[in-house]
Amino acid sequence: MAGLPGVPMAWGVTEAEWGRRYRCDDAAKPGGLRMARGVDVEAPPERVWPWLCQLRVAPYSYDWVDNWGRRSPRTLTPALTDLRLGQDFMTIFRLEDFVASEQLTLSMKPGGPQRVFGAGWVTYAVTPADVGTSRLVAMLAFERRRSPLGRASNALLPWGDLLMMRHQLHTFARLAERTPTPAVG
């Protein structure tokens, strides 16, 4: 995986982040679509992680498109950090793997959008950057589809995802930056 591809396959990520292996890479077949998105967050990972867990109840992107017009919650629900494999996320995904406070990997559930986009996985990873800041990276892996509809989906998915996920990651960054750091002890 040498070299950083251009937009729409990679946006906001470094070569090191692109070159890193993520859990979603282990799930997808070789030769599929791989997309990466990343943002800086002016908050430590422990303030970002609870917001990622909120994906259990809402997508945090353009709510009028992917949340039936309902606003994604702007306050944390602490119980959502209690993760178990198989839990639903954003209605169309299922939790496949996680390391608390570091990463969670979701797979697209069969049916619905999977019929259009094919099998897909996403890993959200949050890592410390400078003191009190972090990097939030989303790596996506989708199986490349060969049918005429699938080829159209292969071409459009990276652009559509970039539009939606860019907004989602910026939303999480803003929310984490506004969240007080939990008290220790």
Tab-separated table of C-alpha atoms in Angstrom:
chain	number	residue	atom	x	y	z
A	1	MET	CA	0.000	0.000	0.000
A	2	ALA	CA	2.661	2.493	-1.012
A	3	GLY	CA	1.818	6.099	-1.739
A	4	LEU	CA	-1.202	8.130	-0.792
A	5	PRO	CA	-3.991	8.087	-3.386
A	6	GLY	CA	-5.855	11.261	-4.213
A	7	VAL	CA	-9.371	12.406	-3.471
A	8	PRO	CA	-11.880	10.745	-3.181
A	9	MET	CA	-10.032	7.638	-1.981
A	10	ALA	CA	-8.023	9.497	0.661
A	11	TRP	CA	-8.911	12.771	2.330
A	12	GLY	CA	-7.296	14.301	5.417
A	13	VAL	CA	-4.989	11.351	6.137
A	14	THR	CA	-1.224	11.083	6.192
A	15	GLU	CA	0.816	8.527	4.265
A	16	ALA	CA	1.492	6.751	7.563
A	17	GLU	CA	-2.232	6.528	8.333
A	18	TRP	CA	-2.952	5.276	4.816
A	19	GLY	CA	-0.162	2.695	5.070
A	20	ARG	CA	-1.308	1.366	8.448
A	21	ARG	CA	-3.329	-1.845	8.547
A	22	TYR	CA	-6.795	-1.489	10.105
A	23	ARG	CA	-9.227	-4.174	11.237
A	24	CYS	CA	-11.492	-3.450	8.243
A	25	ASP	CA	-8.583	-4.387	5.954
A	26	ASP	CA	-8.619	-7.889	7.438
A	27	ALA	CA	-12.307	-8.330	6.625
A	28	ALA	CA	-12.340	-7.249	2.979
A	29	LYS	CA	-11.165	-9.311	0.042
A	30	PRO	CA	-8.025	-8.124	-1.762
A	31	GLY	CA	-8.661	-5.811	-4.705
A	32	GLY	CA	-11.577	-3.984	-3.140
A	33	LEU	CA	-12.190	-0.293	-2.631
A	34	ARG	CA	-10.214	1.264	0.219
A	35	MET	CA	-11.049	4.771	1.378
A	36	ALA	CA	-9.616	6.848	4.221
A	37	ARG	CA	-10.785	10.019	5.911
A	38	GLY	CA	-9.122	11.824	8.822
A	39	VAL	CA	-9.345	14.942	10.971
A	40	ASP	CA	-7.399	16.589	13.760
A	41	VAL	CA	-9.299	16.940	17.019
A	42	GLU	CA	-8.407	19.520	19.662
A	43	ALA	CA	-9.304	17.031	22.389
A	44	PRO	CA	-7.643	13.921	23.806
A	45	PRO	CA	-8.822	10.441	22.721
A	46	GLU	CA	-10.828	9.895	25.923
A	47	ARG	CA	-13.107	12.783	24.873
A	48	VAL	CA	-13.449	11.531	21.287
A	49	TRP	CA	-14.185	7.859	22.079
A	50	PRO	CA	-17.630	8.367	23.716
A	51	TRP	CA	-18.769	10.261	20.616
A	52	LEU	CA	-17.786	7.349	18.375
A	53	CYS	CA	-19.896	5.087	20.574
A	54	GLN	CA	-22.859	7.410	19.888
A	55	LEU	CA	-22.877	5.932	16.361
A	56	ARG	CA	-25.013	3.227	17.960
A	57	VAL	CA	-27.966	5.617	17.801
A	58	ALA	CA	-27.287	8.070	14.969
A	59	PRO	CA	-24.992	8.697	11.983
A	60	TYR	CA	-23.866	12.274	12.843
A	61	SER	CA	-23.608	13.240	9.186
A	62	TYR	CA	-26.245	15.086	7.183
A	63	ASP	CA	-29.239	14.106	9.302
A	64	TRP	CA	-31.761	15.156	6.652
A	65	VAL	CA	-30.275	12.473	4.361
A	66	ASP	CA	-29.212	9.577	6.549
A	67	ASN	CA	-31.202	10.038	9.766
A	68	TRP	CA	-34.694	10.637	8.334
A	69	GLY	CA	-34.491	14.306	9.298
A	70	ARG	CA	-33.959	13.632	13.010
A	71	ARG	CA	-31.038	15.488	14.571
A	72	SER	CA	-28.230	13.282	15.876
A	73	PRO	CA	-27.950	13.770	19.677
A	74	ARG	CA	-25.691	16.584	20.854
A	75	THR	CA	-25.322	15.256	24.395
A	76	LEU	CA	-23.548	12.062	25.355
A	77	THR	CA	-25.381	8.997	26.581
A	78	PRO	CA	-22.752	7.309	28.793
A	79	ALA	CA	-24.389	3.856	28.551
A	80	LEU	CA	-23.582	3.781	24.817
A	81	THR	CA	-19.901	3.173	25.642
A	82	ASP	CA	-20.890	-0.314	26.902
A	83	LEU	CA	-20.033	-2.152	23.701
A	84	ARG	CA	-20.700	-5.778	22.767
A	85	LEU	CA	-19.971	-7.476	19.473
A	86	GLY	CA	-23.017	-7.697	17.222
A	87	GLN	CA	-24.614	-4.433	18.386
A	88	ASP	CA	-26.315	-2.314	15.730
A	89	PHE	CA	-24.679	0.973	14.721
A	90	MET	CA	-26.290	3.652	12.536
A	91	THR	CA	-29.097	1.180	11.695
A	92	ILE	CA	-27.242	-0.396	8.749
A	93	PHE	CA	-24.024	-1.510	10.486
A	94	ARG	CA	-23.077	-4.103	13.095
A	95	LEU	CA	-20.161	-3.955	15.569
A	96	GLU	CA	-17.519	-6.500	14.509
A	97	ASP	CA	-14.530	-5.550	16.654
A	98	PHE	CA	-13.397	-2.887	19.096
A	99	VAL	CA	-10.619	-1.890	21.451
A	100	ALA	CA	-12.104	0.509	23.981
A	101	SER	CA	-10.885	4.082	23.591
A	102	GLU	CA	-8.901	3.163	20.440
A	103	GLN	CA	-10.923	1.703	17.570
A	104	LEU	CA	-14.204	0.193	16.524
A	105	THR	CA	-14.925	-1.736	13.357
A	106	LEU	CA	-18.354	-2.036	11.800
A	107	SER	CA	-19.676	-4.213	8.991
A	108	MET	CA	-22.577	-3.355	6.743
A	109	LYS	CA	-25.546	-5.571	7.580
A	110	PRO	CA	-26.957	-7.772	4.781
A	111	GLY	CA	-29.851	-6.363	2.779
A	112	GLY	CA	-30.755	-2.745	2.147
A	113	PRO	CA	-27.698	-0.635	1.343
A	114	GLN	CA	-25.478	-3.698	1.009
A	115	ARG	CA	-27.431	-4.641	-2.126
A	116	VAL	CA	-26.406	-1.313	-3.656
A	117	PHE	CA	-22.899	-0.824	-2.264
A	118	GLY	CA	-21.790	-4.403	-1.629
A	119	ALA	CA	-20.198	-5.800	1.509
A	120	GLY	CA	-18.380	-3.101	3.429
A	121	TRP	CA	-16.508	-2.435	6.648
A	122	VAL	CA	-15.346	0.710	8.405
A	123	THR	CA	-12.824	1.149	11.182
A	124	TYR	CA	-12.883	4.324	13.239
A	125	ALA	CA	-9.542	4.827	14.999
A	126	VAL	CA	-8.680	7.544	17.483
A	127	THR	CA	-5.035	8.066	18.408
A	128	PRO	CA	-3.216	10.617	20.528
A	129	ALA	CA	-1.413	13.362	18.615
A	130	ASP	CA	0.184	16.289	20.428
A	131	VAL	CA	-0.589	16.890	24.111
A	132	GLY	CA	-4.370	17.099	24.531
A	133	THR	CA	-5.130	16.447	20.858
A	134	SER	CA	-5.880	13.426	18.732
A	135	ARG	CA	-6.366	12.123	15.234
A	136	LEU	CA	-9.649	10.598	14.179
A	137	VAL	CA	-9.318	8.330	11.145
A	138	ALA	CA	-12.025	6.345	9.392
A	139	MET	CA	-10.793	3.615	7.053
A	140	LEU	CA	-13.350	1.953	4.790
A	141	ALA	CA	-13.072	-1.265	2.817
A	142	PHE	CA	-15.709	-2.357	0.303
A	143	GLU	CA	-15.731	-5.325	-1.997
A	144	ARG	CA	-15.403	-4.298	-5.632
A	145	ARG	CA	-18.557	-5.166	-7.534
A	146	ARG	CA	-18.527	-6.411	-11.139
A	147	SER	CA	-22.148	-6.026	-12.328
A	148	PRO	CA	-23.144	-2.874	-14.273
A	149	LEU	CA	-24.905	-1.480	-11.180
A	150	GLY	CA	-21.924	-2.532	-9.072
A	151	ARG	CA	-19.438	-0.739	-11.327
A	152	ALA	CA	-21.536	2.434	-11.085
A	153	SER	CA	-21.592	2.028	-7.315
A	154	ASN	CA	-17.796	1.524	-7.255
A	155	ALA	CA	-17.393	4.855	-9.051
A	156	LEU	CA	-19.919	6.855	-7.007
A	157	LEU	CA	-19.421	5.394	-3.511
A	158	PRO	CA	-16.072	7.096	-2.790
A	159	TRP	CA	-17.451	10.545	-3.676
A	160	GLY	CA	-20.702	10.092	-1.772
A	161	ASP	CA	-18.923	8.670	1.229
A	162	LEU	CA	-16.398	11.515	1.246
A	163	LEU	CA	-19.205	14.065	1.320
A	164	MET	CA	-21.006	12.313	4.194
A	165	MET	CA	-18.028	11.163	6.265
A	166	ARG	CA	-16.184	14.472	6.038
A	167	HIS	CA	-19.194	16.096	7.705
A	168	GLN	CA	-19.466	13.261	10.232
A	169	LEU	CA	-15.820	13.465	11.329
A	170	HIS	CA	-15.918	17.253	11.610
A	171	THR	CA	-19.097	16.939	13.703
A	172	PHE	CA	-17.381	14.496	16.077
A	173	ALA	CA	-14.353	16.791	16.324
A	174	ARG	CA	-16.533	19.790	17.248
A	175	LEU	CA	-18.542	17.800	19.788
A	176	ALA	CA	-15.448	16.282	21.430
A	177	GLU	CA	-13.771	19.687	21.602
A	178	ARG	CA	-16.787	21.064	23.493
A	179	THR	CA	-17.019	18.122	25.906
A	180	PRO	CA	-15.384	18.572	29.325
A	181	THR	CA	-12.599	16.115	30.153
A	182	PRO	CA	-13.910	13.467	32.574
A	183	ALA	CA	-12.662	13.804	36.154
A	184	VAL	CA	-10.116	11.187	37.210
A	185	GLY	CA	-10.360	9.508	40.616
